[in-house]
Coordinates of C-alpha atoms and ligand atoms in Angstrom, one line a residue:
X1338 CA -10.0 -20.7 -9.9
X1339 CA -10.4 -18.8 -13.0
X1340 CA -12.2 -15.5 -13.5
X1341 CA -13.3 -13.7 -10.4
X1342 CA -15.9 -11.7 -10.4
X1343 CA -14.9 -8.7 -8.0
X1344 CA -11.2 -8.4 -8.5
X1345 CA -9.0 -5.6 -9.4
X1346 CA -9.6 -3.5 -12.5
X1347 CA -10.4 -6.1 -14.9
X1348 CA -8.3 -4.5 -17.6
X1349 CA -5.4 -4.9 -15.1
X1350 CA -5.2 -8.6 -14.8
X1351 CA -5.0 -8.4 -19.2
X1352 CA -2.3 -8.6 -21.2
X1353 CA -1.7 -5.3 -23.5
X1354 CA -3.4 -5.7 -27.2
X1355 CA 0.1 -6.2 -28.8
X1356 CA 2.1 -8.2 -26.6
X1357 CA 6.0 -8.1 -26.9
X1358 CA 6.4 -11.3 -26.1
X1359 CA 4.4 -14.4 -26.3
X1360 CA 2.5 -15.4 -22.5
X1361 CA 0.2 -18.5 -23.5
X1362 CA 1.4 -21.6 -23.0
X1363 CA 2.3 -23.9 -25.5
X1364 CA 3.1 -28.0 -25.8
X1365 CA 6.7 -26.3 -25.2
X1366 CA 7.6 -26.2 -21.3
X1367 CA 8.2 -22.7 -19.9
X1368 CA 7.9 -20.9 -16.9
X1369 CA 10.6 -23.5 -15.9
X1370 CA 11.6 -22.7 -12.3
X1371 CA 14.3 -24.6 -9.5
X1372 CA 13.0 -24.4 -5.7
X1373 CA 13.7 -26.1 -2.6
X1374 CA 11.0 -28.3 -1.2
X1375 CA 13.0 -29.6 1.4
X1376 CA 17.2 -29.8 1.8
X1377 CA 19.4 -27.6 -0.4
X1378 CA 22.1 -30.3 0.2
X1379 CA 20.1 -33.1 -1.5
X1380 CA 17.1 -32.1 -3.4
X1381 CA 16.0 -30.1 -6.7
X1382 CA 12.3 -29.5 -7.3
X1383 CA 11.7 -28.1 -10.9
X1384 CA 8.2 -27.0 -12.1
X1385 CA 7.1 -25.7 -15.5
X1386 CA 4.2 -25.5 -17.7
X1387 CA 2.3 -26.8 -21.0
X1388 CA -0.9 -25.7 -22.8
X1389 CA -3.7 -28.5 -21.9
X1390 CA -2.6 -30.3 -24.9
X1391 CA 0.4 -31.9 -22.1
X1392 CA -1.0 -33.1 -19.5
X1393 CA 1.9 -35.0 -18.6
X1394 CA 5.1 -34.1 -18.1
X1395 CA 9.0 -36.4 -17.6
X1396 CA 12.3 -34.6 -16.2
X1397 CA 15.6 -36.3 -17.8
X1398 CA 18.6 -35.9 -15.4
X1399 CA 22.3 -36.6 -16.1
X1400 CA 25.2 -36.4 -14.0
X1401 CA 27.4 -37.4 -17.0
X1402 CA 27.8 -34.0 -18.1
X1403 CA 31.1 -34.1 -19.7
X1404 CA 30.0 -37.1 -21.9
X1405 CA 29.2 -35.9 -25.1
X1406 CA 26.2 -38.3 -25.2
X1407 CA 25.2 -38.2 -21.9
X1408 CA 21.8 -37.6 -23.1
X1409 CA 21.1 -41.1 -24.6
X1410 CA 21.2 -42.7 -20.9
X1411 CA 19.4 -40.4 -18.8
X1412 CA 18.0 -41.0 -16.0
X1413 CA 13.9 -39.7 -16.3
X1414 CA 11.3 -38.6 -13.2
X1415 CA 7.7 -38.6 -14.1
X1416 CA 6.3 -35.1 -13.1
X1417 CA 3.3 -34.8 -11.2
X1418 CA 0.7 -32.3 -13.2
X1419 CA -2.0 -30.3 -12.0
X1420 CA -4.8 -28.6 -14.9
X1421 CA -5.2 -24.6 -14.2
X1422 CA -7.6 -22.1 -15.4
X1423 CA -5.9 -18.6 -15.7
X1424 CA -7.7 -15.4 -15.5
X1425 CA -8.4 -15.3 -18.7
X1426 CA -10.0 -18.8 -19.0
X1427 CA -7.4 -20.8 -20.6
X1428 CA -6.5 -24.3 -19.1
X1429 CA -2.9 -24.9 -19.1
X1430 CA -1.2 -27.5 -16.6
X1431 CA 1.6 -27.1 -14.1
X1432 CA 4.4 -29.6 -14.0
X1433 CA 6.6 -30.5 -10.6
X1434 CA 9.5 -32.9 -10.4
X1435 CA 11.8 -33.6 -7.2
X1436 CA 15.5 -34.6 -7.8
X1437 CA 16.7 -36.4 -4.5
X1438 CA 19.8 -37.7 -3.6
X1439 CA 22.0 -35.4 -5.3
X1440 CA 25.6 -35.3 -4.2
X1441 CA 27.2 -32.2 -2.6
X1442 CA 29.9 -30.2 -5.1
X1443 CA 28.1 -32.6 -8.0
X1444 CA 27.2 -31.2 -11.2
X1445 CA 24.0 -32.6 -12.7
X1446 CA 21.8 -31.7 -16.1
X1447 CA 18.6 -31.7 -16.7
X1448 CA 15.4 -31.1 -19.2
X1449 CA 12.0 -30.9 -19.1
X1450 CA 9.3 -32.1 -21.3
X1451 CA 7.1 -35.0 -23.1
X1452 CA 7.2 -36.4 -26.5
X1453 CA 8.8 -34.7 -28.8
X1454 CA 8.2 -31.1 -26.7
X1455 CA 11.6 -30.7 -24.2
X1456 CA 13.3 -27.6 -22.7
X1457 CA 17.1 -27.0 -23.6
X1458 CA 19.7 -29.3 -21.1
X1459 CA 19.9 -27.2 -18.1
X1460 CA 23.5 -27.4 -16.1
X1461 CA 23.2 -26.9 -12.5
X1462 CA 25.7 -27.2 -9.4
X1463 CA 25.2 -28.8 -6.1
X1464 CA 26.7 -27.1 -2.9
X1465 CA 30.3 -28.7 -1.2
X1466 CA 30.1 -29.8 2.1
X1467 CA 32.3 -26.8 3.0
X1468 CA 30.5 -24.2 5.5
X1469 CA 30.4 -21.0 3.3
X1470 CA 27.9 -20.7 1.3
X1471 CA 26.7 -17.2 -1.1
X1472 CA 23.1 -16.0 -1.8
X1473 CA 21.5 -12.8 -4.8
X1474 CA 18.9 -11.2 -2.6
X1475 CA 16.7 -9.0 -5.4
X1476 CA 14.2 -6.3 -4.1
X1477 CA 11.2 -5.9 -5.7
X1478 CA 10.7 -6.5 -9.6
X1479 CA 6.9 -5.4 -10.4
X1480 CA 7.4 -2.7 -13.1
X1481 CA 8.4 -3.0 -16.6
X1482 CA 10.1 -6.5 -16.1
X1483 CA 11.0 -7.4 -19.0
X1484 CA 12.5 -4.2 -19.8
X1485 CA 14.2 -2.9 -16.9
X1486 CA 14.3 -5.5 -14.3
X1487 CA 16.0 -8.0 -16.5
X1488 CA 19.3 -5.8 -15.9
X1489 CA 19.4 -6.4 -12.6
X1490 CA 18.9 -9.9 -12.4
X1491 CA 21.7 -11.1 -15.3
X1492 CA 24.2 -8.2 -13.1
X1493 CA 23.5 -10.0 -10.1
X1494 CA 24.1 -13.6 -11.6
X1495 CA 26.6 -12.6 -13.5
X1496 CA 28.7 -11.4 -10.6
X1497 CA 27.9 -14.4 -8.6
X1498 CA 27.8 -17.3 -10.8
X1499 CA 28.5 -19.7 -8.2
X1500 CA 25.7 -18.2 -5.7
X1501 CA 23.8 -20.9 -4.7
X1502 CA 20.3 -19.7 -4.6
X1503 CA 18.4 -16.3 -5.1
X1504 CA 15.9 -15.0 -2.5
X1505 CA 12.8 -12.9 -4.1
X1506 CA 11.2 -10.5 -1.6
X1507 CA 7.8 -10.0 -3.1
X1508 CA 5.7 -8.0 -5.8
X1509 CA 7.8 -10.0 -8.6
X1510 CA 5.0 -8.7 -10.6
X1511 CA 2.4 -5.8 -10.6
X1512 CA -1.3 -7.6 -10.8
X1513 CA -2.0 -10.9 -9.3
X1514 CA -2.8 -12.7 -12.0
X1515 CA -1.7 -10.8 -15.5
X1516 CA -0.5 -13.8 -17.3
X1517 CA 1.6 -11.1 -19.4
X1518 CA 3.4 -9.6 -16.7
X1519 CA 4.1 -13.3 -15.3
X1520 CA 5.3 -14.1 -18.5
X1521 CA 7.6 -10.8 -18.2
X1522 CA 8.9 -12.2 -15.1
X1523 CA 9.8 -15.7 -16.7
X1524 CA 11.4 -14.0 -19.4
X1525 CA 13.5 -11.7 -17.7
X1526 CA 14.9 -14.6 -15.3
X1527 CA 15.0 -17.0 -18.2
X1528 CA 17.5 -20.0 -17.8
X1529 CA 18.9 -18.5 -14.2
X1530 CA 15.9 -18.9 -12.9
X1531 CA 16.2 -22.9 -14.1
X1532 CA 19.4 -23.2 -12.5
X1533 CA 19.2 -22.0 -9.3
X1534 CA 16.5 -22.3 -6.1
X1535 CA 14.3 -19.5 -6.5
X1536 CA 13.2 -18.9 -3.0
X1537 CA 10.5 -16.3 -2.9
X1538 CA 7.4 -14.8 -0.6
X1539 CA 4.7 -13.0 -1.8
X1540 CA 4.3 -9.0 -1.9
X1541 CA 0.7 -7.5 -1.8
X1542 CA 1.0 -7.6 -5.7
X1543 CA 0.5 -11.4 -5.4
X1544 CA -2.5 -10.7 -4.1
X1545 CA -6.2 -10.4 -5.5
X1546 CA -7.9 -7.2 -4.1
X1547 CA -11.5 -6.4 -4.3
X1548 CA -13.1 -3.3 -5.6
X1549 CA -12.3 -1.2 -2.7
X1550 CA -8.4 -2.5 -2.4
X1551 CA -8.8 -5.3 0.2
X1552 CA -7.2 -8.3 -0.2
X1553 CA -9.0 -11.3 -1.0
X1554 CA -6.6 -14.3 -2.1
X1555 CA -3.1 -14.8 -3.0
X1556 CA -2.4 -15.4 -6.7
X1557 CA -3.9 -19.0 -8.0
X1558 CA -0.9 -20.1 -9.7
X1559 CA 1.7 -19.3 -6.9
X1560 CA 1.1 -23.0 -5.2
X1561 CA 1.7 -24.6 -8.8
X1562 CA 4.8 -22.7 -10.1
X1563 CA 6.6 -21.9 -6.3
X1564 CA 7.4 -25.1 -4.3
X1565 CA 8.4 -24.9 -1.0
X1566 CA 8.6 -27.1 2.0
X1567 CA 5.7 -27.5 3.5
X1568 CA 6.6 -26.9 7.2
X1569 CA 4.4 -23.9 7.1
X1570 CA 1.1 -23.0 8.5
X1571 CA -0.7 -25.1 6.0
X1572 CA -3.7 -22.4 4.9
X1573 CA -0.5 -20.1 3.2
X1574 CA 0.3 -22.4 0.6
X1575 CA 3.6 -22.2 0.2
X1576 CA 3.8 -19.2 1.2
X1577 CA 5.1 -19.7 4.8
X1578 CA 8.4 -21.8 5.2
X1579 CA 11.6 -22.2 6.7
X1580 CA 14.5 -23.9 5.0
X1581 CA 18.1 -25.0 7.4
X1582 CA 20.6 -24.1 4.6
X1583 CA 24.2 -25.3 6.3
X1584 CA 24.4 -22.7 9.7
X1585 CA 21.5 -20.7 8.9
X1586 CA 17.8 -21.3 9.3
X1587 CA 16.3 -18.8 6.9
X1588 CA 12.4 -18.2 7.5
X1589 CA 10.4 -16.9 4.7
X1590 CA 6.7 -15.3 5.8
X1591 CA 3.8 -14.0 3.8
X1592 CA 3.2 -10.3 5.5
X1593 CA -0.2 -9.8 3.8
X1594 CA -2.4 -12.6 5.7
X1595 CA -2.7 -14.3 8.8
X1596 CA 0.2 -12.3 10.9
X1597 CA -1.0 -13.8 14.2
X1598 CA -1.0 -17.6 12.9
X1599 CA 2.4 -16.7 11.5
X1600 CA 3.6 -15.3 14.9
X1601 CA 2.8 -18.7 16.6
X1602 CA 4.6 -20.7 14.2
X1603 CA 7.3 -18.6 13.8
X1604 CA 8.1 -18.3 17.9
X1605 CA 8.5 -22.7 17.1
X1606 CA 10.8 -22.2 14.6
X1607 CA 13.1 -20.0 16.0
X1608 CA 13.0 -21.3 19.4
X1609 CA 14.1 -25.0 18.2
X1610 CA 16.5 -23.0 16.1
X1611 CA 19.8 -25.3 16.0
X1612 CA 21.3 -23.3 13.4
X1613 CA 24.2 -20.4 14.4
X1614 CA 22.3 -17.8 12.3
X1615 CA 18.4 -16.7 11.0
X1616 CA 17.2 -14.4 8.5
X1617 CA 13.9 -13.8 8.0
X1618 CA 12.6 -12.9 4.6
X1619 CA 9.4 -10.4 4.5
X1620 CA 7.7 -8.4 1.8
X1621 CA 6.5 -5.3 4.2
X1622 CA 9.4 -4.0 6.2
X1623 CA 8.9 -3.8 9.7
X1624 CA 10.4 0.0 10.0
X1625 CA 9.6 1.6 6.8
X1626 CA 12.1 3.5 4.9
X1627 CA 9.4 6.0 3.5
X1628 CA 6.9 8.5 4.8
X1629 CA 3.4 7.4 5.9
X1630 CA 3.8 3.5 5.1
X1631 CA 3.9 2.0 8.8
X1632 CA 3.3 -1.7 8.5
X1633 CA 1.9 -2.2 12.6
X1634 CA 1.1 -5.9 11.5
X1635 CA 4.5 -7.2 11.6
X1636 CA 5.8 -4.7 13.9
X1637 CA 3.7 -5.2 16.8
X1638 CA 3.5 -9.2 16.0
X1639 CA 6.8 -10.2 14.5
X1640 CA 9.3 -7.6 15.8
X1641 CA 9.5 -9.1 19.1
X1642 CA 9.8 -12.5 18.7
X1643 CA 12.9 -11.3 15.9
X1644 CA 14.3 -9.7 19.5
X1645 CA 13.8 -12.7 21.4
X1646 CA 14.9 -15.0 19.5
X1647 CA 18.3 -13.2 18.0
X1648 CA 17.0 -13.3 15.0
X1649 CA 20.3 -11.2 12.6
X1650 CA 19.2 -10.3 9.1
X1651 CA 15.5 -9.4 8.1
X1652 CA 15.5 -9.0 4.2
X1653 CA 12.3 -6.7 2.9
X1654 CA 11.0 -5.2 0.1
X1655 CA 8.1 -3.1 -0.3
X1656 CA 9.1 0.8 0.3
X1657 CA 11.1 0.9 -3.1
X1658 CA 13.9 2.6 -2.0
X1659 CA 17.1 1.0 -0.1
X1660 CA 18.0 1.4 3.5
X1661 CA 19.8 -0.5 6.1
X1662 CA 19.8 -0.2 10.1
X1663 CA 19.2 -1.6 13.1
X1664 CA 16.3 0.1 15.5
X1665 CA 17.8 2.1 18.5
X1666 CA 16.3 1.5 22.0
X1667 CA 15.3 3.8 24.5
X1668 CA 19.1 4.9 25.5
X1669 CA 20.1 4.8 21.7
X1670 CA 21.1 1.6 21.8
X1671 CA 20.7 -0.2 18.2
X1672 CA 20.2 -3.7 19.1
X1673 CA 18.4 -6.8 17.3
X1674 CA 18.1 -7.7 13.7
X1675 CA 19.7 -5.9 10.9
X1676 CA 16.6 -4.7 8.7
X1677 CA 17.3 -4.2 4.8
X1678 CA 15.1 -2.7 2.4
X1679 CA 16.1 -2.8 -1.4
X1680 CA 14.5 -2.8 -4.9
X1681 CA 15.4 -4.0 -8.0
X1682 CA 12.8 -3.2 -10.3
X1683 CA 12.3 0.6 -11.4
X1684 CA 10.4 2.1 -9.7
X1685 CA 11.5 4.5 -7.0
X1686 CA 10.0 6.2 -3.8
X1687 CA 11.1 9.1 -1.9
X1688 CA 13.5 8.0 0.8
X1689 CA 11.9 8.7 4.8
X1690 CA 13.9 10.3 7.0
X1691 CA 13.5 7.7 10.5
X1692 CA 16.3 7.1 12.8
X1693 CA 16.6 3.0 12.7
X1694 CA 18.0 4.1 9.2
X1695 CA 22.0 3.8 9.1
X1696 CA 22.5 3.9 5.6
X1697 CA 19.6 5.0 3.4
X1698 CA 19.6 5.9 -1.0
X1699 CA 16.6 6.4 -3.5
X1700 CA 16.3 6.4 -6.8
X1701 CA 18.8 3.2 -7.3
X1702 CA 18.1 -0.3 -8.5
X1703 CA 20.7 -3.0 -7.0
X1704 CA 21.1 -6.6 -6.2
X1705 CA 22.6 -7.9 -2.9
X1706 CA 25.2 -10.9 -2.6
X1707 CA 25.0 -12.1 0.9
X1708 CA 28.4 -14.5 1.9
X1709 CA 27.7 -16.6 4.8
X1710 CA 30.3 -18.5 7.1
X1711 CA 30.4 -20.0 10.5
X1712 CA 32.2 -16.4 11.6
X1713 CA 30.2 -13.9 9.9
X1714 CA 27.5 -13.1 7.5
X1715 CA 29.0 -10.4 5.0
X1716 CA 26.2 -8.3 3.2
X1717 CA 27.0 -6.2 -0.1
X1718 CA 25.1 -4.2 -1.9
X1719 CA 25.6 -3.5 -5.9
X1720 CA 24.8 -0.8 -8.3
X1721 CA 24.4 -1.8 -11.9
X1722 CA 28.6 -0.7 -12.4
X1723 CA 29.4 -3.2 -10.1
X1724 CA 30.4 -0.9 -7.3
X1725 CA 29.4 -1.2 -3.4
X1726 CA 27.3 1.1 -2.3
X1727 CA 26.7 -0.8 1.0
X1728 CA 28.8 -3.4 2.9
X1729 CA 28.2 -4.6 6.5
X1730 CA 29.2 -7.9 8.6
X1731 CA 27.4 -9.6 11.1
X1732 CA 29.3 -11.3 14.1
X1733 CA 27.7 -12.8 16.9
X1734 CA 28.5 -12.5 20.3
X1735 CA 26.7 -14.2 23.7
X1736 CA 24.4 -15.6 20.5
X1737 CA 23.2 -11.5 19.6
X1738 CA 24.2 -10.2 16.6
X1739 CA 26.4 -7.7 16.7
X1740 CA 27.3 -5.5 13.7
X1741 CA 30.6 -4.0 12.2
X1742 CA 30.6 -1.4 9.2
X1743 CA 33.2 -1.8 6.9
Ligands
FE2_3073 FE1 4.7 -4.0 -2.1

């Protein structure tokens, strides 16, 4: 790890001379972050990290919460910590703690930390035991995230306080590993991204290219600061996974590397698919929305086992523009999976003109709030007033999705 000798653009991976906002770590935790490694029902993993002066790190959890003193008596997890060499050469060290056993429709608090070096109390909410459940899917971040992403993200929580996790489909950031533009990210989400699962995949932005643009590795610190479980194919570091939240089984795939190894595992995991519902999460859209950005990959790999398998929601990123459809067949047919492309961030492409497109926009940032439910799966999209540019539901019927516009 550390500095590679035939990455990007050198200067790319830098921060800018005068930095807005500090991006080296200190003996204070940042970079805190709430993922899934296993059951949203029962467990919390929380990373964050210190400069190499912690190399140790305790999480204090409370359940108490309307105790005044609730901190005195807190329970503590020891963290496990892992030393990292950024791009630029400095060692800092990655902290991950698991909360298990937490109780459905509980309310719990939390802080991270050592010594005399801790993160504010952090209130979070465990899902009820009731079926319905509500997730923010975000689009791409990637440019000027501090500045013009952060919008999108405090709408979106904001307007869904009690959503109980956020799914990121790639690019969260521009180059690999610019510690600045991570640091961007980190302070855009701020304390959401504490108290919530963050459940991302990587974009090609997370990814370390060589002089002439091919990609060599995903970004170092991904494995440290994104937790996942690891049911995936093992070389994708949490990169590939697939989490049963309640009637769903939601699949989340790295569409930069490995696309047949993927396909293999992914046929397992929707075949022995108990759940009513599955939505995939991809960073390259299997239909693009724009001109001249066909992703064959996952089209000629993934698309069919999607089919097969009735898979009803594929969430993408990518084409930085939104659209919404479901591919026709040979009579006209649309059939399958409902394919979504979105961004969040602001940058915007011009918008394609392809016929699997139903409902197509550029030039918009938006969040999504997905409501889920043993009957349907009900999909709105938001501009930044709060209006609807998009709704759609998802029934199924003889176990294929069908949909009905609003
Ligand atoms: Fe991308």
């Amino acid at each position: 790890m550390g500095t590679v000798g035939y990455a990007q653009p050198h200067e790319k991976q830098l921060p800018p001379d005068q930095p807005f906002i500090p991006y080296k770590a200190s003996e204070m935790p940042d970079r805190i972050l709430m993922s899934i490694t296993d059951s949203l029902a029962q467990t919390r993993t929380i990373t964050w990290r210190t400069s190499k002066v912690v190399q140790t790190g305790t999480l204090e959890w409370s359940d108490k919460i309307t105790q005044i003193d609730f901190y005195r008596d807190a329970n503590r997890v020891n963290a496990r910590s892992e030393r990292f060499v950024t791009y630029t050469g400095d060692t800092v060290y990655y902290h991950t703690a698991t909360l298990r056993m937490l109780k459905s429709g509980e309310n719990y608090v939390y802080r991270v930390g050592e010594g005399d070096m801790w993160s504010e109390w952090i209130d979070f909410s465990m899902p009820t035991d009731e079926d319905a459940f509500q997730f923010i899917y975000m689009g791409d971040a990637q440019n000027d995230i501090r500045p013009l992403w952060s919008r999108v993200f405090r709408k979106a929580y904001a307007a869904a306080p009690a959503a109980d996790f956020v799914i990121h489909v790639g690019d969260l950031i521009n180059h690999s590993q610019n510690e600045y533009e991570w640091a961007e990210w980190f302070r855009a989400g701020d304390f959401m991204l504490a108290a919530k699962p963050q459940l991302a995949v990587r974009g090609n932005h997370e990814y370390v290219k060589d002089e002439k643009g091919v990609k060599q590795y995903s970004t170092p610190s991904w494995p440290h600061q994104f937790r996942y479980p690891p049911n995936g194919p093992s070389s994708l570091s949490n990169g590939a996974y697939f989490i049963d939240i309640k009637n769903c089984r939601f699949v989340f795939m790295d569409s930069n590397d490995a696309l047949d190894l993927q396909g293999q595992w992914l046929e397992q995991v929707l075949k022995y698919n108990t759940k009513k519902w599955a939505i995939v999460v991809c960073h390259h859209p299997v239909v693009s929305a724009t001109e001249g950005r066909i992703n064959d990959g996952v089209m000629t790999r993934w698309k069919p086992l999607f089919d097969k398998y009735n898979v009803d929601l594929v969430l993408q990123g990518h084409d930085h523009v939104y659209a919404r459809g479901r591919i026709p067949d040979s009579e006209g047919n649309r059939i399958g999976p409902t394919y979504v492309i979105s961004v969040a961030g602001r940058k915007a492409y011009a918008v394609g003109n392809h016929p699997w497109m139903e409902v197509k926009m550029g030039n918009v940032q938006t969040y999504q709030l997905v409501e889920m439910s043993d009957e349907a799966i009900v999909f709105k999209t938001y501009a930044l007033d709060g209006h609807v540019l998009d709704v759609f539901r998802i029934v199924k019927r003889d176990d294929k999705p069908v949909v009905e516009d609003n």
